[in-house]
Each structure stands twice: as C-alpha cells, then as structure tokens.
Short mmCIF file of C-alpha atoms in Angstrom, two decimals:
data_model
loop_
_atom_site.label_atom_id
_atom_site.label_comp_id
_atom_site.label_asym_id
_atom_site.label_seq_id
_atom_site.Cartn_x
_atom_site.Cartn_y
_atom_site.Cartn_z
CA MET A 36 15.59 -73.27 -38.01
CA ASN A 37 13.14 -75.88 -38.57
CA ARG A 38 13.68 -78.99 -41.02
CA THR A 39 11.18 -81.58 -42.20
CA VAL A 40 11.60 -84.64 -44.25
CA THR A 41 8.49 -86.50 -45.84
CA SER A 42 7.73 -90.05 -45.06
CA THR A 43 8.99 -91.32 -48.56
CA GLN A 44 12.17 -89.34 -48.07
CA LYS A 45 12.05 -87.83 -51.65
CA TRP A 46 11.22 -84.33 -50.34
CA ALA A 47 12.68 -82.02 -47.47
CA VAL A 48 12.07 -78.65 -46.29
CA SER A 49 14.01 -76.12 -44.31
CA ASN A 50 12.58 -73.11 -42.67
CA ALA A 51 15.07 -70.32 -41.17
CA GLY A 52 14.76 -66.72 -40.23
CA PHE A 53 13.96 -64.64 -37.03
CA SER A 54 10.59 -63.75 -35.64
CA ASP A 55 9.91 -61.73 -32.41
CA ASN A 56 6.85 -64.29 -31.64
CA LEU A 57 7.28 -67.90 -31.21
CA ILE A 58 5.78 -69.70 -34.25
CA GLN A 59 3.85 -72.70 -33.17
CA SER A 60 3.23 -74.12 -36.26
CA PHE A 61 4.90 -73.84 -39.72
CA VAL A 62 1.64 -74.60 -41.55
CA GLU A 63 -1.32 -72.08 -42.00
CA THR A 64 -5.01 -72.88 -42.99
CA THR A 65 -7.38 -70.99 -45.17
CA LEU A 66 -10.92 -71.93 -46.28
CA THR A 67 -11.19 -69.26 -49.15
CA GLN A 68 -11.06 -70.79 -52.38
CA VAL A 69 -8.27 -69.87 -54.57
CA SER A 70 -8.93 -69.20 -58.36
CA GLY A 71 -7.17 -69.98 -61.33
CA ALA A 72 -5.40 -72.73 -59.84
CA ASP A 73 -4.56 -76.27 -61.88
CA LEU A 74 -5.12 -78.28 -58.84
CA THR A 75 -8.01 -79.41 -56.81
CA PRO A 76 -9.19 -76.78 -54.27
CA GLU A 77 -8.26 -79.10 -51.35
CA TYR A 78 -4.60 -78.75 -52.07
CA LEU A 79 -4.83 -74.87 -51.69
CA GLU A 80 -6.22 -74.91 -48.20
CA THR A 81 -2.82 -75.10 -46.43
CA SER A 82 0.22 -72.74 -46.70
CA ARG A 83 3.78 -73.21 -45.26
CA VAL A 84 5.00 -70.11 -43.17
CA SER A 85 8.62 -68.97 -42.93
CA PRO A 86 10.10 -65.86 -41.14
CA GLY A 87 12.43 -65.30 -43.96
CA SER A 88 13.95 -68.36 -45.78
CA LEU A 89 12.08 -71.49 -47.17
CA ARG A 90 13.74 -74.16 -49.11
CA TYR A 91 12.48 -77.42 -50.66
CA TYR A 92 14.74 -80.28 -51.59
CA GLY A 93 13.60 -82.68 -54.37
CA LEU A 94 15.74 -85.98 -53.47
CA GLY A 95 16.84 -88.83 -55.42
CA LEU A 96 16.16 -87.55 -58.76
CA GLN A 97 17.75 -88.54 -62.20
CA ASN A 98 20.30 -86.11 -63.49
CA GLY A 99 19.10 -84.33 -66.66
CA PRO A 100 16.96 -81.24 -67.90
CA TYR A 101 13.44 -80.61 -65.91
CA THR A 102 10.80 -78.16 -66.22
CA VAL A 103 9.81 -77.05 -62.76
CA THR A 104 6.59 -75.26 -62.36
CA LEU A 105 5.95 -73.13 -59.29
CA GLN A 106 2.29 -71.92 -58.48
CA PHE A 107 1.64 -69.12 -56.16
CA ALA A 108 -1.49 -67.61 -54.50
CA LYS A 109 -1.44 -64.94 -51.66
CA THR A 110 -3.72 -66.41 -48.91
CA VAL A 111 -2.32 -66.08 -45.31
CA PHE A 112 -2.33 -62.37 -44.82
CA ALA A 113 -5.88 -62.09 -46.05
CA SER A 114 -6.94 -64.97 -43.70
CA HIS A 115 -5.54 -63.50 -40.38
CA TYR A 116 -5.72 -59.79 -40.55
CA THR A 117 -8.36 -57.12 -40.68
CA GLN A 118 -8.75 -54.95 -43.81
CA THR A 119 -6.08 -52.43 -42.59
CA SER A 120 -3.52 -54.93 -41.80
CA GLN A 121 -4.31 -56.76 -45.20
CA SER A 122 -3.45 -53.64 -46.95
CA LEU A 123 -0.08 -53.57 -45.28
CA GLY A 124 0.98 -57.05 -46.31
CA ARG A 125 2.87 -57.33 -49.31
CA ARG A 126 4.65 -60.62 -49.98
CA VAL A 127 8.03 -59.91 -51.81
CA PHE A 128 10.98 -62.47 -52.20
CA ASP A 129 13.55 -63.81 -54.35
CA ILE A 130 13.35 -67.25 -56.18
CA TYR A 131 16.51 -69.30 -56.49
CA ILE A 132 16.66 -72.76 -58.13
CA GLN A 133 19.86 -74.80 -57.87
CA GLY A 134 21.42 -71.81 -56.30
CA ASN A 135 20.75 -69.58 -59.17
CA LEU A 136 18.69 -66.50 -59.04
CA ARG A 137 15.70 -66.91 -61.24
CA ARG A 138 13.35 -64.08 -60.27
CA LYS A 139 14.00 -61.08 -58.23
CA ASP A 140 11.53 -59.25 -55.87
CA PHE A 141 8.76 -61.58 -56.77
CA ASP A 142 5.40 -60.10 -55.73
CA ILE A 143 2.44 -62.69 -55.64
CA SER A 144 -0.44 -60.20 -55.63
CA LYS A 145 1.14 -58.26 -58.29
CA GLU A 146 1.95 -61.11 -60.57
CA ALA A 147 -1.41 -62.84 -59.77
CA GLY A 148 -3.58 -59.75 -60.16
CA GLY A 149 -4.85 -59.90 -56.89
CA VAL A 150 -5.51 -62.08 -53.60
CA HIS A 151 -6.64 -65.56 -53.69
CA ARG A 152 -5.62 -65.94 -57.29
CA ALA A 153 -3.15 -68.42 -58.47
CA VAL A 154 -0.22 -67.67 -60.82
CA ALA A 155 2.26 -70.21 -62.27
CA ARG A 156 5.91 -69.81 -63.52
CA PRO A 157 7.78 -72.52 -65.08
CA PHE A 158 11.41 -72.82 -65.03
CA LYS A 159 14.01 -74.84 -67.09
CA VAL A 160 16.29 -76.74 -64.61
CA ASN A 161 19.19 -78.86 -65.21
CA VAL A 162 19.80 -81.51 -62.23
CA THR A 163 23.37 -82.62 -62.04
CA GLU A 164 23.68 -84.10 -58.55
CA ASN A 165 20.41 -86.11 -58.28
CA TYR A 166 18.69 -83.40 -56.11
CA LEU A 167 16.48 -80.21 -56.78
CA ASP A 168 16.87 -77.10 -54.56
CA ILE A 169 14.25 -74.57 -54.56
CA HIS A 170 14.96 -71.56 -52.21
CA LEU A 171 12.46 -68.69 -51.63
CA PHE A 172 14.30 -65.86 -49.66
CA TRP A 173 12.99 -62.67 -48.28
CA ALA A 174 15.65 -60.22 -49.11
CA GLY A 175 14.43 -57.35 -47.08
CA LYS A 176 11.73 -56.02 -49.37
CA GLY A 177 7.88 -56.56 -48.81
CA THR A 178 6.36 -57.46 -45.52
CA CYS A 179 8.34 -59.27 -42.76
CA CYS A 180 5.94 -58.91 -39.95
CA ILE A 181 3.03 -56.89 -39.06
CA PRO A 182 1.28 -55.71 -35.60
CA GLU A 183 -0.67 -58.29 -33.71
CA GLN A 184 -3.72 -55.65 -33.72
CA ASP A 185 -4.53 -52.72 -35.57
CA THR A 186 -4.74 -49.24 -34.06
CA PRO A 187 -8.30 -48.95 -32.83
CA THR A 188 -10.65 -46.70 -34.65
CA THR A 189 -12.54 -46.03 -31.50
CA PRO A 190 -10.81 -45.40 -28.34
CA GLY A 191 -10.77 -48.35 -25.94
CA LYS A 192 -12.15 -50.71 -28.65
CA LYS A 193 -9.75 -53.10 -30.06
CA ARG A 194 -9.99 -55.10 -33.12
CA ARG A 195 -9.68 -58.74 -33.79
CA PRO A 196 -5.91 -59.80 -32.91
CA GLY A 197 -3.79 -61.22 -35.67
CA LEU A 198 -0.96 -63.45 -35.87
CA ILE A 199 2.65 -62.29 -36.41
CA VAL A 200 4.07 -63.95 -39.26
CA GLY A 201 6.86 -63.54 -41.70
CA ILE A 202 6.85 -64.16 -45.27
CA ALA A 203 4.24 -66.79 -45.77
CA VAL A 204 4.60 -68.69 -48.79
CA PRO A 205 1.23 -70.12 -49.95
CA VAL A 206 0.55 -73.74 -50.23
CA GLY A 207 0.34 -73.46 -54.00
CA VAL A 208 4.25 -73.55 -54.21
CA LEU A 209 4.49 -76.59 -52.10
CA ILE A 210 1.43 -78.58 -53.43
CA LEU A 211 1.98 -77.78 -57.20
CA LEU A 212 5.58 -78.16 -56.92
CA LEU A 213 5.37 -81.70 -55.39
CA LEU A 214 2.61 -82.66 -57.97
CA PHE A 215 4.69 -81.64 -61.10
CA ALA A 216 7.87 -83.07 -59.60
CA VAL A 217 6.42 -86.45 -58.19
CA LEU A 218 4.57 -87.12 -61.53
CA TYR A 219 7.87 -86.28 -63.62
CA MET A 220 9.90 -88.51 -61.56
CA ARG A 221 7.32 -91.54 -61.78
CA ARG A 222 7.32 -90.96 -65.40
CA LYS A 223 10.99 -90.89 -65.72
CA THR A 224 11.46 -93.80 -63.32
CA SER A 225 8.87 -95.80 -65.17
CA GLU A 226 10.87 -95.29 -68.48
CA LYS A 227 14.21 -96.19 -66.74
CA ASP A 228 12.66 -99.45 -65.38
CA ASP A 229 11.08 -100.39 -68.63
CA ASP A 230 14.61 -99.82 -70.48
CA GLU A 231 16.32 -101.80 -67.96
CA ASP A 232 14.07 -104.87 -68.35
CA LEU A 233 14.15 -104.68 -72.24
CA LEU A 234 17.96 -104.24 -72.44
CA GLY A 235 18.23 -107.61 -70.16
CA LEU A 236 17.30 -109.39 -73.45
CA GLY A 237 20.92 -109.79 -74.43
CA PRO A 238 24.43 -108.59 -74.04
CA ARG A 239 23.73 -105.13 -72.46
CA PRO A 240 25.46 -102.05 -74.17
CA LYS A 241 26.10 -98.88 -72.26
CA THR A 242 23.00 -96.38 -72.11
CA PHE A 243 23.62 -92.65 -72.55
CA SER A 244 21.30 -89.99 -71.54
CA TYR A 245 19.75 -87.89 -74.24
CA ALA A 246 21.38 -84.76 -72.59
CA ALA A 247 24.90 -86.19 -72.74
CA LEU A 248 24.42 -87.00 -76.64
CA ARG A 249 22.99 -83.41 -77.04
CA ALA A 250 26.06 -82.01 -75.45
CA ALA A 251 28.48 -84.33 -77.44
CA THR A 252 27.01 -83.29 -80.75
CA GLU A 253 26.61 -79.60 -79.82
CA ASP A 254 22.79 -79.95 -79.65
CA PHE A 255 22.89 -82.01 -83.13
CA ASN A 256 24.46 -79.19 -84.95
CA PRO A 257 24.02 -79.50 -88.59
CA SER A 258 27.79 -78.62 -88.87
CA ASN A 259 28.56 -81.81 -87.24
CA LYS A 260 26.28 -84.03 -89.55
CA ILE A 261 28.29 -86.59 -91.35
CA GLY A 262 25.69 -88.35 -93.20
CA GLU A 263 22.12 -89.73 -93.59
CA GLY A 264 21.54 -93.45 -92.84
CA GLY A 265 18.42 -95.58 -93.83
CA TYR A 266 16.72 -94.88 -90.52
CA GLY A 267 17.80 -91.24 -89.82
CA PRO A 268 20.85 -88.71 -89.80
CA ILE A 269 24.36 -89.35 -88.35
CA TYR A 270 26.39 -86.89 -86.28
CA LYS A 271 30.00 -86.73 -85.29
CA GLY A 272 30.31 -86.02 -81.60
CA THR A 273 32.74 -85.86 -78.62
CA LEU A 274 31.92 -87.57 -75.39
CA SER A 275 32.69 -86.21 -71.96
CA ASP A 276 35.63 -88.69 -71.76
CA GLY A 277 37.09 -87.50 -75.02
CA ARG A 278 36.14 -90.34 -77.28
CA VAL A 279 34.90 -89.39 -80.70
CA VAL A 280 31.65 -91.30 -81.65
CA ALA A 281 29.25 -91.38 -84.55
CA VAL A 282 25.62 -90.81 -83.17
CA LYS A 283 22.82 -92.20 -85.30
CA GLN A 284 19.56 -90.68 -84.64
CA LEU A 285 16.63 -92.70 -85.65
CA SER A 286 13.88 -90.65 -87.23
CA ALA A 287 10.05 -90.95 -86.34
CA ALA A 288 9.50 -92.08 -89.76
CA SER A 289 11.13 -95.39 -88.94
CA HIS A 290 8.14 -96.69 -87.00
CA GLN A 291 10.41 -98.84 -84.98
CA GLY A 292 9.05 -99.55 -81.48
CA LYS A 293 11.12 -99.66 -78.38
CA SER A 294 11.15 -103.53 -78.02
CA GLN A 295 12.40 -103.98 -81.74
CA PHE A 296 14.73 -101.40 -81.20
CA VAL A 297 16.22 -102.97 -78.23
CA THR A 298 16.27 -106.39 -79.84
CA GLU A 299 18.31 -105.15 -82.71
CA ILE A 300 20.80 -103.62 -80.16
CA ALA A 301 21.28 -106.72 -78.28
CA MET A 302 21.80 -108.51 -81.71
CA ILE A 303 24.48 -105.86 -82.87
CA SER A 304 26.03 -106.18 -79.36
CA ALA A 305 26.45 -109.86 -79.63
CA VAL A 306 27.93 -109.85 -83.16
CA GLN A 307 31.85 -109.20 -83.26
CA HIS A 308 33.60 -108.75 -86.64
CA ARG A 309 36.37 -106.87 -87.78
CA ASN A 310 34.40 -105.38 -90.58
CA LEU A 311 31.68 -104.12 -88.33
CA VAL A 312 31.95 -100.70 -86.62
CA LYS A 313 31.80 -101.19 -82.62
CA LEU A 314 28.73 -100.22 -80.95
CA TYR A 315 29.36 -98.30 -77.87
CA GLY A 316 25.93 -97.91 -76.69
CA CYS A 317 22.44 -96.32 -77.02
CA CYS A 318 19.90 -94.00 -75.81
CA ILE A 319 16.18 -94.77 -75.30
CA GLU A 320 14.59 -91.85 -73.40
CA ALA A 321 11.23 -90.75 -74.11
CA SER A 322 10.45 -90.90 -77.83
CA HIS A 323 14.30 -90.67 -78.45
CA ARG A 324 15.84 -93.72 -80.31
CA ILE A 325 19.69 -93.21 -80.58
CA LEU A 326 22.76 -95.47 -81.48
CA VAL A 327 26.23 -94.78 -80.55
CA TYR A 328 28.98 -95.99 -82.47
CA GLU A 329 32.79 -95.96 -82.74
CA TYR A 330 33.74 -93.08 -85.15
CA LEU A 331 35.95 -94.12 -87.98
CA GLU A 332 36.80 -92.19 -90.97
CA ASN A 333 35.08 -93.23 -94.21
CA LYS A 334 33.06 -95.99 -92.71
CA SER A 335 29.41 -96.49 -93.27
CA LEU A 336 26.89 -97.19 -90.40
CA ASP A 337 24.22 -98.34 -92.78
#
C-alpha cells in the first residue's frame, strides 16, 4: 500500500493492490494530447497508477452539498504497449463516493468513445464529516495486468517490452477533481470569511447552513408555508434539535445586499422587547438570505 499527502495537507491519496512486478513509480507520463478535456493539455500528461484500488481524500471541507466532477481519459495502456497489447487493455472499475457505489463497471474507453479522449461525469455529494472520499476500485473485470512483451510474430524477434501495470487511472481524474474541488473550496471559504467579517459588526446571531434550513422546512415545501412577508415567503420548520422555527426567505426582488442584510440582523439582535419575536439566527450562503425566528402562533414577522 502507498499513501501520499499533499504539501497543503488538503488532499491525500491511497494506493492498494497486488502486482507481480515491483512498481517503481505510481505516476506515468504520456505526451499524446487528450481531446475533449476542459483542462489545459499540460495537466493531462501524467497519470496515477494503481494495482487495484485508488482513493482520493479531500480534507478540511465544509459540510454541505457539493457537485464533484470526475474527468477520465484512457492514456497509459496506449502509451506503453504495442498495438496487440493495446487491444487487450480494457480499463474497467467501480466508482465509489463517500462509500456509496455511484457507477458499476465504468469503462473509460467505452464512455469516452476511444483512447486519448476525455469524458466528464458529475456527481451530487453530501459532505457530513468535513472530508470527501473518492474510491476507484478494480472489482475483477477488465484488465488487471498484461504481458511484459507480446508473442513475437517472427521467431526469435521480440517486440518492444512493455511495463506491467494494474488498472491505471488517467490523470484526468486527479487533476480535474483537484481543480474543481479546490476552486469550490476557495469560493466557499471566501464566502465564509466574508460572512464572518460582516457578522462582526454587532451582536452575532447563530448562522445556519442552507442545507440545514432546507431539511428543517422539507425543502421549503409549500405545505409548510405560513405566510408572505414584505420581503419574501415564511415557512414553518423544525431544526435538528427539535426547535420549531419560522424561516423567512428573502426574495431576490428585495434587492437587499449582503452588507445591508447583515447590518439589519445586527440591529434586530441588539433589540430585546417582549413584543418582538426572538431572532434565532440567519443564513448568508451564496445568494441565499434567510432569517430564522422563534415560531409563535398568530405572530407576524413583518
């Protein structure tokens, strides 16, 4: 087994499996250009090699929903072997994300329509423990290993020797995954930092994730709608701790910016009056602007 952690400690890679030949390097290189890729060609010149099991771990993620796009291209078999050996290589494996089987018997060449052609597959993922687990697993189908050299066509004449490899997952998987995930993490981290700075203007209320409020209101189910305020609809919801709340979702038509929204929250939080409904917190995530109030029967939130 081979394990690697990047210098930023945000990604880790695990290689496992059996090979009858010692693999000196778990990275292979190809100079053949891959078509149909969304990345610059230089990113597709190297591929990570694994005898049977290859896992990527994205570390330090914020919990919540993500879209993970995996991009594949068949390169290594075609780079190292003669035409006869190339025809024998069929890269087939299963794709697991967060421990769940997402694709069975995934064949890169078949999905992409040939060798040195990229194919992308997006997956919806929910991160709950601050890490992402992507597992590419050879389950016995396709090619595990191929001969070091072909059977000579002319007696005594040997073909160019090849390299025994197991299932070699092309670089498109690693690079595109890293690119999408890192960019997504940076965007979410930037939003989180901005929100924390803005919420420091006054008494800081609790912040809720958009995913938590979606769950509380059953994805803002119309049956949970209890009113329509001046700035948007109001829903009844139940938080994970059992509290019943009123969730006021500001509409895009309100034209209220983030700084004005947060300033208003700080003002509401600073005011305590028996005739005012208590503000539990808010959600400022991407374009979502949501206020979470104490739920009281027959009370207005306007």
